[in-house]
Short mmCIF file of C-alpha atoms in Angstrom, two decimals:
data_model
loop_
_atom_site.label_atom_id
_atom_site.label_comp_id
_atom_site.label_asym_id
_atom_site.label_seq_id
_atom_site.Cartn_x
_atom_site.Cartn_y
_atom_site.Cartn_z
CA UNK A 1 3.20 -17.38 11.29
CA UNK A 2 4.18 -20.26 9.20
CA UNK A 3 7.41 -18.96 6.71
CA UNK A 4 6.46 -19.50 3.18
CA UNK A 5 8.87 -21.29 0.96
CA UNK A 6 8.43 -18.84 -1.67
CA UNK A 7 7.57 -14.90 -1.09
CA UNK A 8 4.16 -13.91 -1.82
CA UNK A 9 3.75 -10.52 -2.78
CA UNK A 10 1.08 -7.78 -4.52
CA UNK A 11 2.26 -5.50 -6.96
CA UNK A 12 2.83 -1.91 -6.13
CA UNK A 13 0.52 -0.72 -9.10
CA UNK A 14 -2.46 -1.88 -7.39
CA UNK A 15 -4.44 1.54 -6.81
CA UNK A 16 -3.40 2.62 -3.28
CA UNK A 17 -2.09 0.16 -1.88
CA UNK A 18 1.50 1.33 -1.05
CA UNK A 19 1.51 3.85 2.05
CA UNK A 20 4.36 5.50 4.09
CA UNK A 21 6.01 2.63 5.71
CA UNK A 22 4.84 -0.19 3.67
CA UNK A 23 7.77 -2.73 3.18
CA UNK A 24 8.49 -3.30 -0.51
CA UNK A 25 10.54 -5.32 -2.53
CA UNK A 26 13.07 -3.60 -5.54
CA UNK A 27 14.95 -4.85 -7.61
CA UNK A 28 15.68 -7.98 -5.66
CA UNK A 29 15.94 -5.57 -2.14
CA UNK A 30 13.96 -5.37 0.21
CA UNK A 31 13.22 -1.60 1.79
CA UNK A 32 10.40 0.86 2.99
CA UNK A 33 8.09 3.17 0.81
CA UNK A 34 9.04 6.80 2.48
CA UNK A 35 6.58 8.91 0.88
CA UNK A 36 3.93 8.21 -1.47
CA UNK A 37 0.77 9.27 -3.55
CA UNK A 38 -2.70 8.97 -1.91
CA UNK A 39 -3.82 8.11 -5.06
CA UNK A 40 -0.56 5.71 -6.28
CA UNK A 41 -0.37 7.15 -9.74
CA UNK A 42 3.07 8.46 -9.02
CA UNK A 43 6.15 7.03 -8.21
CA UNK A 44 6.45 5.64 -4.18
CA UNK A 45 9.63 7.67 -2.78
CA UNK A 46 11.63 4.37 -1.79
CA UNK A 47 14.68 3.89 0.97
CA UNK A 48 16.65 0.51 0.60
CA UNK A 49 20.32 -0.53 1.60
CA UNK A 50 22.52 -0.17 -0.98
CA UNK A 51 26.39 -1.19 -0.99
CA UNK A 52 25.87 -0.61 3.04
CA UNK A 53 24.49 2.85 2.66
CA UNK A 54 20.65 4.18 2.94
CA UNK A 55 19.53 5.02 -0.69
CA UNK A 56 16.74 6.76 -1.95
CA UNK A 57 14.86 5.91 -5.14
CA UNK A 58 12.27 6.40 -7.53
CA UNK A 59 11.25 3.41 -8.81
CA UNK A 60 8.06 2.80 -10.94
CA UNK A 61 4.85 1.40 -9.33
CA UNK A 62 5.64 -1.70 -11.83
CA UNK A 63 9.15 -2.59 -10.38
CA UNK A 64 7.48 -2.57 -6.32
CA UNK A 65 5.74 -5.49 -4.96
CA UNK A 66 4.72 -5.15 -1.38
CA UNK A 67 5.29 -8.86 0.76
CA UNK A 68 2.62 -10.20 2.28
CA UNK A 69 4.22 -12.41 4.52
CA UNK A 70 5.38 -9.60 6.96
CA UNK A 71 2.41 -8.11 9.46
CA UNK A 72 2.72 -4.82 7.87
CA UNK A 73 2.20 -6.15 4.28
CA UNK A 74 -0.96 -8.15 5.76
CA UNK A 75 -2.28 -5.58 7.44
CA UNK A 76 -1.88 -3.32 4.76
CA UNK A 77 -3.69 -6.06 2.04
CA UNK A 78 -6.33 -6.75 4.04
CA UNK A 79 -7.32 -3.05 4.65
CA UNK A 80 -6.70 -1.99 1.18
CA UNK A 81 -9.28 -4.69 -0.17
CA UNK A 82 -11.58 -3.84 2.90
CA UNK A 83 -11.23 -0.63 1.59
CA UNK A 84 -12.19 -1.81 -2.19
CA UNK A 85 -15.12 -2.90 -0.23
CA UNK A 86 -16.35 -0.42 1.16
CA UNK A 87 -15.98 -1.33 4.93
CA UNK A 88 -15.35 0.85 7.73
CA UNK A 89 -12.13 1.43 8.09
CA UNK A 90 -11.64 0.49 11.57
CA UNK A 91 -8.26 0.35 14.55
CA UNK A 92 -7.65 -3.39 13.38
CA UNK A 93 -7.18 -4.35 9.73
CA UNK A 94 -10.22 -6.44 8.80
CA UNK A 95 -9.48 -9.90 9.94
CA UNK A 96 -8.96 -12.48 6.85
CA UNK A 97 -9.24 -16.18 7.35
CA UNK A 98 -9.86 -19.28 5.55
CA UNK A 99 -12.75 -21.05 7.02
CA UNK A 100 -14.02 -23.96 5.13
CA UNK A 101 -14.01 -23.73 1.60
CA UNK A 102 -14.49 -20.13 1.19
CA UNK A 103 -12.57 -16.95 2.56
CA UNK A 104 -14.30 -14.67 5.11
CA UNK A 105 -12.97 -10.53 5.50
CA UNK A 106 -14.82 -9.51 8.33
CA UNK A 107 -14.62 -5.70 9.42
CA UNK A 108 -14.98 -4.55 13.30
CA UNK A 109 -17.96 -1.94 12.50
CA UNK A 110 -21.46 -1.40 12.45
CA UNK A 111 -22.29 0.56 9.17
CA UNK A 112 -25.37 2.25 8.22
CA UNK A 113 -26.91 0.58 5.32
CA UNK A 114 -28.44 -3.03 6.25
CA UNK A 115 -28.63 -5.54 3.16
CA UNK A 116 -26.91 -8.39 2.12
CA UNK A 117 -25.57 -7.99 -1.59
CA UNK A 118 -24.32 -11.05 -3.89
CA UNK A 119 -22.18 -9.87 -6.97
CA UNK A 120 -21.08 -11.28 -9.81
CA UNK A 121 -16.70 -11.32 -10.68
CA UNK A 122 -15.62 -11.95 -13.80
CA UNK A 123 -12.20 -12.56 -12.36
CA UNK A 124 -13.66 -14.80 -9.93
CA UNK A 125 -16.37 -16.25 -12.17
CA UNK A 126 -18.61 -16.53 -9.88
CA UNK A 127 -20.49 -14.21 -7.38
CA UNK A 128 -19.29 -13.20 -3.90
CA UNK A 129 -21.59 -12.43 -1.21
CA UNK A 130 -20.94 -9.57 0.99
CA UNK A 131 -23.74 -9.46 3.89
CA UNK A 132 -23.91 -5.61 5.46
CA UNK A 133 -26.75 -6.77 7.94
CA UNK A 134 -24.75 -8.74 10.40
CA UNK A 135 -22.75 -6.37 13.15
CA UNK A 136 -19.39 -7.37 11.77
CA UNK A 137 -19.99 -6.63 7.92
CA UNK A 138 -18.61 -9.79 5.95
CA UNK A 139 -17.52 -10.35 2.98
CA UNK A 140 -18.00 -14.51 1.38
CA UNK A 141 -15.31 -16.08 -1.17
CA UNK A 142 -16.76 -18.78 -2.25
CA UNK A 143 -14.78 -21.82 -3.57
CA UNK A 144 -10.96 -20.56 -3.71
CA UNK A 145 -9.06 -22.67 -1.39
CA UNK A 146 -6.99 -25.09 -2.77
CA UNK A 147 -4.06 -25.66 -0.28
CA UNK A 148 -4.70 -27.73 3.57
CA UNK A 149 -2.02 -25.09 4.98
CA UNK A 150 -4.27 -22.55 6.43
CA UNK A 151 -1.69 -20.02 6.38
CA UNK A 152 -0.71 -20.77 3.19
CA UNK A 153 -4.03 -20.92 1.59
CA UNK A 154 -4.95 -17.45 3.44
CA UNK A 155 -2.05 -15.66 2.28
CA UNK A 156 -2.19 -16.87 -1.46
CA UNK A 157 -6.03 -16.38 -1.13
CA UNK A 158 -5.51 -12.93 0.08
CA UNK A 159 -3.38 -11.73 -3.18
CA UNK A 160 -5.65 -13.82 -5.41
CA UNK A 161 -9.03 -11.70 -3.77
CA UNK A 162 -6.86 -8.26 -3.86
CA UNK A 163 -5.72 -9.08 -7.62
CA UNK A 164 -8.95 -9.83 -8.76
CA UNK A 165 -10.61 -6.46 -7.01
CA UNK A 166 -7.98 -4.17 -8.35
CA UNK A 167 -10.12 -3.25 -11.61
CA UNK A 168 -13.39 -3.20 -9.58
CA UNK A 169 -15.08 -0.05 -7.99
CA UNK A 170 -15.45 -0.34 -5.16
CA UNK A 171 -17.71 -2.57 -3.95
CA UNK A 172 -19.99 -0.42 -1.39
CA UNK A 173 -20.00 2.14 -4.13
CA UNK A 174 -21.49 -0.25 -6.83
CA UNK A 175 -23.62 -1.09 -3.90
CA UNK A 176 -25.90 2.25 -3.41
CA UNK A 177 -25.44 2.66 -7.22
CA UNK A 178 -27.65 0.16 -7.68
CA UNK A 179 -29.75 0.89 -4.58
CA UNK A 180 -30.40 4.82 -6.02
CA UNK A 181 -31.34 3.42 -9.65
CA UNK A 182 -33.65 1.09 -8.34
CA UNK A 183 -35.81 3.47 -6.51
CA UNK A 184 -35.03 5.72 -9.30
CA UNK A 185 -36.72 3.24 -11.14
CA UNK A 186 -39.56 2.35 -8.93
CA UNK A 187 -40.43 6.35 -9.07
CA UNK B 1 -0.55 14.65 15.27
CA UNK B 2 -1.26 14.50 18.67
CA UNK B 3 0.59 13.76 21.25
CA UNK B 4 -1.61 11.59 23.19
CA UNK B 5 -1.67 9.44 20.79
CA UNK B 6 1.97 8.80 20.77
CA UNK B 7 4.29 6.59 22.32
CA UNK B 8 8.02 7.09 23.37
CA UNK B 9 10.58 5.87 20.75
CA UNK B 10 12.83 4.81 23.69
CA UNK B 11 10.64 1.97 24.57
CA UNK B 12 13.12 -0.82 23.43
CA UNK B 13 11.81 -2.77 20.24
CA UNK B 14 9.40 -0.63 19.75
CA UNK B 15 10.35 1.18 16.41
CA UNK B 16 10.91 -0.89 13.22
CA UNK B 17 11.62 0.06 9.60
CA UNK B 18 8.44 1.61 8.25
CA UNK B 19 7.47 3.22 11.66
CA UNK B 20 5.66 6.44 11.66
CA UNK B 21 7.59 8.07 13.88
CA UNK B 22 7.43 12.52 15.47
CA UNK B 23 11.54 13.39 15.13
CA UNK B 24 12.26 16.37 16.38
CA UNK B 25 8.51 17.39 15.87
CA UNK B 26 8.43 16.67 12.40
CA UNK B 27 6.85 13.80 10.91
CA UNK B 28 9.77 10.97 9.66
CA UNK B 29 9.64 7.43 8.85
CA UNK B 30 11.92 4.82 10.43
CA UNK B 31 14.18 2.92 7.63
CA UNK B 32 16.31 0.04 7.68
CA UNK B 33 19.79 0.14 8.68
CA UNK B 34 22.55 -2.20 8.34
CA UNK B 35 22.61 -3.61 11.39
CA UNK B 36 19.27 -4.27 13.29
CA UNK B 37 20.43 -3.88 16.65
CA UNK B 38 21.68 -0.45 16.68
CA UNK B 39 18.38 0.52 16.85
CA UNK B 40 18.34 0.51 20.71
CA UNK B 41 20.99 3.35 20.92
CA UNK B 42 19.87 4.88 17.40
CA UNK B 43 18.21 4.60 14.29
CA UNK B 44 18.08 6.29 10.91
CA UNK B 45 14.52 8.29 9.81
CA UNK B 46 13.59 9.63 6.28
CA UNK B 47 12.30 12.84 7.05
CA UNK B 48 9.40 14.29 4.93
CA UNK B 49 9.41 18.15 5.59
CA UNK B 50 13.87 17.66 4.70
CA UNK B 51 13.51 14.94 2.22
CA UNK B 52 16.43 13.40 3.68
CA UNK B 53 17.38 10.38 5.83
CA UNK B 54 19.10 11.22 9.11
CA UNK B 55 20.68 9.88 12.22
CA UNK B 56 17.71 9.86 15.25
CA UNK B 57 17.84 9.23 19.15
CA UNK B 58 15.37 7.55 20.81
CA UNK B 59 14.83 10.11 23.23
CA UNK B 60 14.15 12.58 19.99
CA UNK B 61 11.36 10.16 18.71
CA UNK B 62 7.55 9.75 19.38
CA UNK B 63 5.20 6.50 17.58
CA UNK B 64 2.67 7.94 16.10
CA UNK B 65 0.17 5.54 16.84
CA UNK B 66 -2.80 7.16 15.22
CA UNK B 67 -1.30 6.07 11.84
CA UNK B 68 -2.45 2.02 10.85
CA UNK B 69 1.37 0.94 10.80
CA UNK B 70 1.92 2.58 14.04
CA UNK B 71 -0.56 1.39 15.66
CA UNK B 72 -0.03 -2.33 14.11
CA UNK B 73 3.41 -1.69 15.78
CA UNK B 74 2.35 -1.22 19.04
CA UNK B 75 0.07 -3.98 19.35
CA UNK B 76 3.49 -6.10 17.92
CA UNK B 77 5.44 -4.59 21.03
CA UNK B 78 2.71 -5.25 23.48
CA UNK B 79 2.49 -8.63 22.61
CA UNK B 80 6.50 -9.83 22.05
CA UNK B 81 6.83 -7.92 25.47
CA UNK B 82 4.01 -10.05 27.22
CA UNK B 83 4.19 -13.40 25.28
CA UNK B 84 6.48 -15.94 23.45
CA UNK B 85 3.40 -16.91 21.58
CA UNK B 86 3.91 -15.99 17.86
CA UNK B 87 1.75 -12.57 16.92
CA UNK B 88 0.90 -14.63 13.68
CA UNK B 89 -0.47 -12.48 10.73
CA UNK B 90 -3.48 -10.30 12.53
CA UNK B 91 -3.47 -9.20 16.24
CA UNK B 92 -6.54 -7.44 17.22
CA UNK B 93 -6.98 -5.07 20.01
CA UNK B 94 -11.06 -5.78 21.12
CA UNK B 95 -12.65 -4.39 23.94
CA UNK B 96 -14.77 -6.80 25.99
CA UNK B 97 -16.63 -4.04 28.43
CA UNK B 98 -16.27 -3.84 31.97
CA UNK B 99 -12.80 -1.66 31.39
CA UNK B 100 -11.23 -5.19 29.80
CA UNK B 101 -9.17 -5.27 26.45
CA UNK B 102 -7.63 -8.32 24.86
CA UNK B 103 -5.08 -8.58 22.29
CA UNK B 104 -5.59 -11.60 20.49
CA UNK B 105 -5.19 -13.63 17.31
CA UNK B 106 -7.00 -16.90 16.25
CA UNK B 107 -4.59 -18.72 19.12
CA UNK B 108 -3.96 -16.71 22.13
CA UNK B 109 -5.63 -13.80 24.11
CA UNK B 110 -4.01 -11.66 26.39
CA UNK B 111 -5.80 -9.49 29.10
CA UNK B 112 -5.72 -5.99 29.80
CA UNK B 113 -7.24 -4.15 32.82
CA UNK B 114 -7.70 -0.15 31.40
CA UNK B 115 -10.80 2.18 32.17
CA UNK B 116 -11.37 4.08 28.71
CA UNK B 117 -13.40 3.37 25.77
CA UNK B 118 -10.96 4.71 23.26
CA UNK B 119 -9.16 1.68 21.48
CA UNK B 120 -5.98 3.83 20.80
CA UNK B 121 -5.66 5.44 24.00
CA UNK B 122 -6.20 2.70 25.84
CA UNK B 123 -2.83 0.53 23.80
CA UNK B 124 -1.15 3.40 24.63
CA UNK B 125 -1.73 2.94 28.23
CA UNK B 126 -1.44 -0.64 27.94
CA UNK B 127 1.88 -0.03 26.25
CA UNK B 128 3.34 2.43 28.52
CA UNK B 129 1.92 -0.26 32.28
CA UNK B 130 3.84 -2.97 30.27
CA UNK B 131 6.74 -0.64 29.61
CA UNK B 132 7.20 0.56 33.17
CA UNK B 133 6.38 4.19 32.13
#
């Protein structure tokens, strides 16, 4: 992995996305989330090092940013907005990649419903294509790489995606909404 | 959680900060300490059922690799312990049939001969051949 010259990170309000054992910043330290809310309304319990001692604290979800340049922040990204998605949750994270000019999450499952779906963001003002036919159900970014370091670009890519999904339902949900109102309709 | 689906915390390297980790049978997370190498002789756990860090043995610990960060850090282990190759950001654990698993990223692949179809079972085998357990 290619060090970044300046830490990217996600912050910890983002619905769900801290766990157990997620490695957070605070305050300028850098520790791991002990306990935490399923849901992440509630403050993450957090251990740091403090003055050379273990320290447990409270901090809100606003003061936590999880770093994404450490596996465990990755992995935990990239399965939070597969989750977002809708994908099977899987043994491996999704894998995330720049390929091209566009961003590909691609999950490790088979799942049920076969149909490819294109969406329109807001935040990304434009639509995003997420194909559920193929055997590895993939998810299309369209456009968003800017930067010819392909670690770089995936990483800054990755928090740009997650930030952008964090006021959407999630996506598989929106998915067979549609799906039952159209045949709703067609009744 | 069960425990074959666990690996032994006295596997060197093997536990990190933010490991799910059995201590003493109850579920505990490993947190940093102040110096990164005493984790070979011990290592300090935030325990969820005391609410309270404390001193653990290796001996005293299993990796719960069931959890996502558990398993994430056994795939890490297998590979430092196999490879100088760099794990890079995603390591996946694929099985190619014929009892053969990799453990690969975009780079490098690594081979694994282990007869079961269960992905977690079979890193915990893979773990424990590489280990010498």
């Amino acid at each position: 992995m290619t060090a970044l010259a300046n830490p990217v990170t996600l912050p910890g309000s983002l619905p769900g996305l801290l766990r157990p054992g997620s490695q957070v910043f605070y305050q300028g330290a850098y520790g791991v989330v002990v306990a935490a809310n399923p849901g992440a309304t509630q403050r993450p319990l957090f251990c740091r090092i403090l003055g050379g001692k273990q320290r447990l604290d409270l901090p809100d979800l606003s003061e936590v940013e999880l770093d994404l340049a450490t596996p465990e922040g990755w992995d935990r990204a990239v399965r939070w907005l597969g989750e977002r998605l809708g994908l099977p949750e899987g043994r491996n994270a999704p894998r995330w990649h720049a390929s091209g000019y566009d961003y590909v999450l691609e999950a490790d499952r088979d799942i049920t419903v076969a149909a490819t779906w294109v969406c329109f963001y807001p935040a990304f003002y434009q639509s995003i294509e997420v194909d559920f036919t193929s055997k590895n159900p993939i998810l299309r970014i369209p456009g968003l790489k800017a930067s010819t370091n392909s670690y770089q670009s995936a990483v800054t890519g990755l928090r740009t995606v997650c930030l952008a999904m964090a006021d959407q339902p999630p996506v598989y949900a929106r998915f067979l909404e549609e799906k039952q109102r159209s045949s709703h309709e067609s009744v | 959680m069960s425990l074959s689906k666990t690996l032994p915390g006295s596997i060197p390297g093997l536990l990190r900060p933010g490991s799910p980790v059995l201590w003493k049978g109850e579920p505990s997370i490993v947190v940093p300490t102040r110096s990164p190498t005493s984790s070979s002789t011990r290592f300090l756990v935030y325990c969820a059922g005391q609410n309270r860090v404390d001193v653990a043995y290796p001996k005293d610990t299993v990796l719960d690799i069931d959890d996502t960060t558990g398993f994430l850090h056994a795939k890490e282990w297998l590979w430092r312990a196999c490879t100088t190759h760099p794990a890079g950001p995603q390591l996946h654990w694929l099985n190619a049939g014929s009892g053969r698993w990799f453990l690969s990223n975009p780079e490098a692949a690594l081979a694994f001969d282990i007869a079961t179809l269960d992905p977690t079972e079979a890193l915990r085998l893979a773990c424990l051949q590489k280990a010498g357990l």
